Amino acid sequence: MNIRKITEKDREELFEMMRVFYDSPALIHKSSDAVLKRDIEACLSDMPFAEGYIFEVDGKTAGYAMISKSFTTEYGGICVWIEDLYFKPEYRGKGLATRFFEFMEKQYPEAVRFKLEVEKENENAVAAYKKNGYEISDYFLMTKEIDKDLG
């Protein structure tokens, strides 16, 4: 699997994958097209907090990931949030997630924490994440949305 940063030529196919991902039961919140397009723009710009990656297998797009970066005072360093991790159905269960997690740890050796969210009912994803060293957090997540164009 080849992992590379997204480019302008990925825009259309990336948006299509994001729409499938955000319309799936893997997410609680269903983001609007406008939000997804802003996400792509952020990854294509010089935005320092967001990056997007495309996964390729045999020259074909297999999926994508988007990450965001922050500083965690709890662990005293960089936290990498894996915001989106999506593989097209025909590429699932082939160990590609493991390769992505290995890539992330090499890409961000300064990171002290990697985080992601997963629906409890998404048993395949939970199993894949646990296999790669991720654990269920005891924290109770609370959010407050300000942007009125989220839905």
PDB file of C-alpha atoms in Angstrom:
ATOM      1  CA  MET A   1       0.000   0.000   0.000  1.00  0.00           C
ATOM      2  CA  ASN A   2       1.199   3.465  -0.889  1.00  0.00           C
ATOM      3  CA  ILE A   3       0.257   6.266   1.523  1.00  0.00           C
ATOM      4  CA  ARG A   4       0.575   9.840   0.318  1.00  0.00           C
ATOM      5  CA  LYS A   5      -0.777  13.269   1.146  1.00  0.00           C
ATOM      6  CA  ILE A   6      -3.873  14.303  -0.748  1.00  0.00           C
ATOM      7  CA  THR A   7      -3.469  16.514  -3.795  1.00  0.00           C
ATOM      8  CA  GLU A   8      -5.814  18.624  -5.864  1.00  0.00           C
ATOM      9  CA  LYS A   9      -6.360  15.726  -8.281  1.00  0.00           C
ATOM     10  CA  ASP A  10      -7.870  13.683  -5.415  1.00  0.00           C
ATOM     11  CA  ARG A  11     -10.583  16.243  -4.627  1.00  0.00           C
ATOM     12  CA  GLU A  12     -13.544  14.593  -6.393  1.00  0.00           C
ATOM     13  CA  GLU A  13     -12.866  10.991  -5.392  1.00  0.00           C
ATOM     14  CA  LEU A  14     -11.952  12.056  -1.861  1.00  0.00           C
ATOM     15  CA  PHE A  15     -15.235  13.937  -1.508  1.00  0.00           C
ATOM     16  CA  GLU A  16     -17.138  10.871  -2.738  1.00  0.00           C
ATOM     17  CA  MET A  17     -15.405   8.622  -0.175  1.00  0.00           C
ATOM     18  CA  MET A  18     -16.040  11.151   2.573  1.00  0.00           C
ATOM     19  CA  ARG A  19     -19.714  11.329   1.660  1.00  0.00           C
ATOM     20  CA  VAL A  20     -19.984   7.512   1.884  1.00  0.00           C
ATOM     21  CA  PHE A  21     -18.120   7.509   5.218  1.00  0.00           C
ATOM     22  CA  TYR A  22     -20.152  10.342   6.738  1.00  0.00           C
ATOM     23  CA  ASP A  23     -23.434   8.787   5.599  1.00  0.00           C
ATOM     24  CA  SER A  24     -22.536   5.411   7.114  1.00  0.00           C
ATOM     25  CA  PRO A  25     -23.482   4.061  10.549  1.00  0.00           C
ATOM     26  CA  ALA A  26     -19.808   4.473  11.555  1.00  0.00           C
ATOM     27  CA  LEU A  27     -20.562   8.080  12.523  1.00  0.00           C
ATOM     28  CA  ILE A  28     -23.140   9.606  14.804  1.00  0.00           C
ATOM     29  CA  HIS A  29     -23.028  13.011  13.152  1.00  0.00           C
ATOM     30  CA  LYS A  30     -23.804  13.458   9.462  1.00  0.00           C
ATOM     31  CA  SER A  31     -21.757  16.397   8.123  1.00  0.00           C
ATOM     32  CA  SER A  32     -22.953  18.584   5.277  1.00  0.00           C
ATOM     33  CA  ASP A  33     -21.285  18.779   1.890  1.00  0.00           C
ATOM     34  CA  ALA A  34     -20.065  22.271   2.838  1.00  0.00           C
ATOM     35  CA  VAL A  35     -18.252  20.921   5.899  1.00  0.00           C
ATOM     36  CA  LEU A  36     -16.644  18.083   3.939  1.00  0.00           C
ATOM     37  CA  LYS A  37     -15.463  20.539   1.290  1.00  0.00           C
ATOM     38  CA  ARG A  38     -13.973  22.765   4.015  1.00  0.00           C
ATOM     39  CA  ASP A  39     -12.145  19.720   5.383  1.00  0.00           C
ATOM     40  CA  ILE A  40     -10.633  19.018   1.977  1.00  0.00           C
ATOM     41  CA  GLU A  41      -9.654  22.676   1.570  1.00  0.00           C
ATOM     42  CA  ALA A  42      -7.952  22.654   4.970  1.00  0.00           C
ATOM     43  CA  CYS A  43      -5.912  19.582   4.041  1.00  0.00           C
ATOM     44  CA  LEU A  44      -4.902  21.087   0.690  1.00  0.00           C
ATOM     45  CA  SER A  45      -3.936  24.428   2.222  1.00  0.00           C
ATOM     46  CA  ASP A  46      -1.121  25.365   4.541  1.00  0.00           C
ATOM     47  CA  MET A  47      -3.384  24.740   7.562  1.00  0.00           C
ATOM     48  CA  PRO A  48      -0.934  23.410  10.198  1.00  0.00           C
ATOM     49  CA  PHE A  49      -3.511  21.386  12.141  1.00  0.00           C
ATOM     50  CA  ALA A  50      -5.024  19.180   9.415  1.00  0.00           C
ATOM     51  CA  GLU A  51      -3.609  16.672   6.946  1.00  0.00           C
ATOM     52  CA  GLY A  52      -5.215  14.255   4.542  1.00  0.00           C
ATOM     53  CA  TYR A  53      -3.832  11.006   3.182  1.00  0.00           C
ATOM     54  CA  ILE A  54      -4.796   8.774   0.283  1.00  0.00           C
ATOM     55  CA  PHE A  55      -4.211   5.013   0.335  1.00  0.00           C
ATOM     56  CA  GLU A  56      -3.365   3.332  -2.948  1.00  0.00           C
ATOM     57  CA  VAL A  57      -3.164  -0.362  -3.752  1.00  0.00           C
ATOM     58  CA  ASP A  58      -1.917  -1.366  -7.189  1.00  0.00           C
ATOM     59  CA  GLY A  59      -2.398   2.225  -8.377  1.00  0.00           C
ATOM     60  CA  LYS A  60      -6.053   2.352  -7.295  1.00  0.00           C
ATOM     61  CA  THR A  61      -7.472   4.453  -4.477  1.00  0.00           C
ATOM     62  CA  ALA A  62      -8.261   2.169  -1.541  1.00  0.00           C
ATOM     63  CA  GLY A  63      -9.303   4.793   1.007  1.00  0.00           C
ATOM     64  CA  TYR A  64      -8.305   7.905   2.882  1.00  0.00           C
ATOM     65  CA  ALA A  65      -7.516   9.321   6.302  1.00  0.00           C
ATOM     66  CA  MET A  66      -7.681  12.784   7.790  1.00  0.00           C
ATOM     67  CA  ILE A  67      -5.819  13.736  10.910  1.00  0.00           C
ATOM     68  CA  SER A  68      -5.631  16.781  13.110  1.00  0.00           C
ATOM     69  CA  LYS A  69      -2.867  17.762  15.490  1.00  0.00           C
ATOM     70  CA  SER A  70      -2.963  19.445  18.876  1.00  0.00           C
ATOM     71  CA  PHE A  71      -0.957  19.727  22.074  1.00  0.00           C
ATOM     72  CA  THR A  72      -2.007  17.577  25.005  1.00  0.00           C
ATOM     73  CA  THR A  73      -1.196  19.024  28.414  1.00  0.00           C
ATOM     74  CA  GLU A  74      -2.146  15.705  30.018  1.00  0.00           C
ATOM     75  CA  TYR A  75       0.755  13.969  28.250  1.00  0.00           C
ATOM     76  CA  GLY A  76       2.972  16.990  27.576  1.00  0.00           C
ATOM     77  CA  GLY A  77       3.306  16.777  23.806  1.00  0.00           C
ATOM     78  CA  ILE A  78       1.729  16.452  20.400  1.00  0.00           C
ATOM     79  CA  CYS A  79      -1.555  14.567  20.075  1.00  0.00           C
ATOM     80  CA  VAL A  80      -2.520  13.229  16.678  1.00  0.00           C
ATOM     81  CA  TRP A  81      -6.261  12.732  16.201  1.00  0.00           C
ATOM     82  CA  ILE A  82      -7.190  10.260  13.516  1.00  0.00           C
ATOM     83  CA  GLU A  83     -10.367  12.029  12.493  1.00  0.00           C
ATOM     84  CA  ASP A  84     -11.364   9.899   9.497  1.00  0.00           C
ATOM     85  CA  LEU A  85     -10.133   6.461   8.544  1.00  0.00           C
ATOM     86  CA  TYR A  86     -11.954   4.935   5.608  1.00  0.00           C
ATOM     87  CA  PHE A  87     -11.243   1.993   3.351  1.00  0.00           C
ATOM     88  CA  LYS A  88     -13.435   1.057   0.420  1.00  0.00           C
ATOM     89  CA  PRO A  89     -15.260  -2.238   1.168  1.00  0.00           C
ATOM     90  CA  GLU A  90     -13.119  -4.330  -1.165  1.00  0.00           C
ATOM     91  CA  TYR A  91      -9.953  -3.287   0.722  1.00  0.00           C
ATOM     92  CA  ARG A  92     -11.155  -3.997   4.255  1.00  0.00           C
ATOM     93  CA  GLY A  93      -9.751  -6.856   6.322  1.00  0.00           C
ATOM     94  CA  LYS A  94      -6.457  -6.902   4.415  1.00  0.00           C
ATOM     95  CA  GLY A  95      -4.197  -5.378   7.090  1.00  0.00           C
ATOM     96  CA  LEU A  96      -4.173  -1.910   5.525  1.00  0.00           C
ATOM     97  CA  ALA A  97      -5.205  -0.216   8.771  1.00  0.00           C
ATOM     98  CA  THR A  98      -2.173  -1.729  10.483  1.00  0.00           C
ATOM     99  CA  ARG A  99       0.071  -0.319   7.780  1.00  0.00           C
ATOM    100  CA  PHE A 100      -1.543   3.091   8.217  1.00  0.00           C
ATOM    101  CA  PHE A 101      -1.014   3.061  12.001  1.00  0.00           C
ATOM    102  CA  GLU A 102       2.649   2.090  11.496  1.00  0.00           C
ATOM    103  CA  PHE A 103       2.992   4.924   8.970  1.00  0.00           C
ATOM    104  CA  MET A 104       1.466   7.422  11.424  1.00  0.00           C
ATOM    105  CA  GLU A 105       3.898   6.500  14.182  1.00  0.00           C
ATOM    106  CA  LYS A 106       6.825   6.964  11.793  1.00  0.00           C
ATOM    107  CA  GLN A 107       5.335  10.177  10.378  1.00  0.00           C
ATOM    108  CA  TYR A 108       4.904  11.673  13.871  1.00  0.00           C
ATOM    109  CA  PRO A 109       7.733  10.323  16.055  1.00  0.00           C
ATOM    110  CA  GLU A 110       7.289  13.343  18.359  1.00  0.00           C
ATOM    111  CA  ALA A 111       3.670  12.413  19.140  1.00  0.00           C
ATOM    112  CA  VAL A 112       2.958  11.337  22.704  1.00  0.00           C
ATOM    113  CA  ARG A 113      -0.611  10.267  21.998  1.00  0.00           C
ATOM    114  CA  PHE A 114      -2.759   9.081  19.116  1.00  0.00           C
ATOM    115  CA  LYS A 115      -6.551   9.293  19.459  1.00  0.00           C
ATOM    116  CA  LEU A 116      -9.559   8.258  17.452  1.00  0.00           C
ATOM    117  CA  GLU A 117     -13.272   7.820  17.933  1.00  0.00           C
ATOM    118  CA  VAL A 118     -15.211   4.706  17.065  1.00  0.00           C
ATOM    119  CA  GLU A 119     -18.808   3.603  17.404  1.00  0.00           C
ATOM    120  CA  LYS A 120     -19.058   0.783  19.958  1.00  0.00           C
ATOM    121  CA  GLU A 121     -21.220  -1.168  17.520  1.00  0.00           C
ATOM    122  CA  ASN A 122     -18.502  -1.068  14.848  1.00  0.00           C
ATOM    123  CA  GLU A 123     -16.962  -4.314  16.068  1.00  0.00           C
ATOM    124  CA  ASN A 124     -14.619  -4.798  13.108  1.00  0.00           C
ATOM    125  CA  ALA A 125     -13.108  -1.333  13.572  1.00  0.00           C
ATOM    126  CA  VAL A 126     -12.822  -1.776  17.348  1.00  0.00           C
ATOM    127  CA  ALA A 127     -11.012  -5.091  16.822  1.00  0.00           C
ATOM    128  CA  ALA A 128      -8.642  -3.544  14.254  1.00  0.00           C
ATOM    129  CA  TYR A 129      -7.830  -0.636  16.558  1.00  0.00           C
ATOM    130  CA  LYS A 130      -7.257  -2.893  19.566  1.00  0.00           C
ATOM    131  CA  LYS A 131      -4.991  -5.091  17.442  1.00  0.00           C
ATOM    132  CA  ASN A 132      -2.883  -1.994  16.848  1.00  0.00           C
ATOM    133  CA  GLY A 133      -2.571  -1.042  20.508  1.00  0.00           C
ATOM    134  CA  TYR A 134      -5.518   1.319  20.909  1.00  0.00           C
ATOM    135  CA  GLU A 135      -7.597   1.017  24.056  1.00  0.00           C
ATOM    136  CA  ILE A 136     -11.056   2.176  25.018  1.00  0.00           C
ATOM    137  CA  SER A 137     -10.792   5.365  27.038  1.00  0.00           C
ATOM    138  CA  ASP A 138     -12.583   5.842  30.329  1.00  0.00           C
ATOM    139  CA  TYR A 139     -13.196   9.496  29.525  1.00  0.00           C
ATOM    140  CA  PHE A 140     -16.711  10.700  28.833  1.00  0.00           C
ATOM    141  CA  LEU A 141     -16.547  12.929  25.768  1.00  0.00           C
ATOM    142  CA  MET A 142     -18.455  16.205  25.848  1.00  0.00           C
ATOM    143  CA  THR A 143     -18.761  18.617  22.936  1.00  0.00           C
ATOM    144  CA  LYS A 144     -20.275  21.975  22.092  1.00  0.00           C
ATOM    145  CA  GLU A 145     -20.797  22.810  18.429  1.00  0.00           C
ATOM    146  CA  ILE A 146     -20.630  26.485  17.449  1.00  0.00           C
ATOM    147  CA  ASP A 147     -20.765  26.299  13.645  1.00  0.00           C
ATOM    148  CA  LYS A 148     -24.374  26.322  12.487  1.00  0.00           C
ATOM    149  CA  ASP A 149     -23.428  24.712   9.139  1.00  0.00           C
ATOM    150  CA  LEU A 150     -22.486  21.333  10.620  1.00  0.00           C
ATOM    151  CA  GLY A 151     -25.501  19.293   9.605  1.00  0.00           C
TER     152      GLY A 151
END
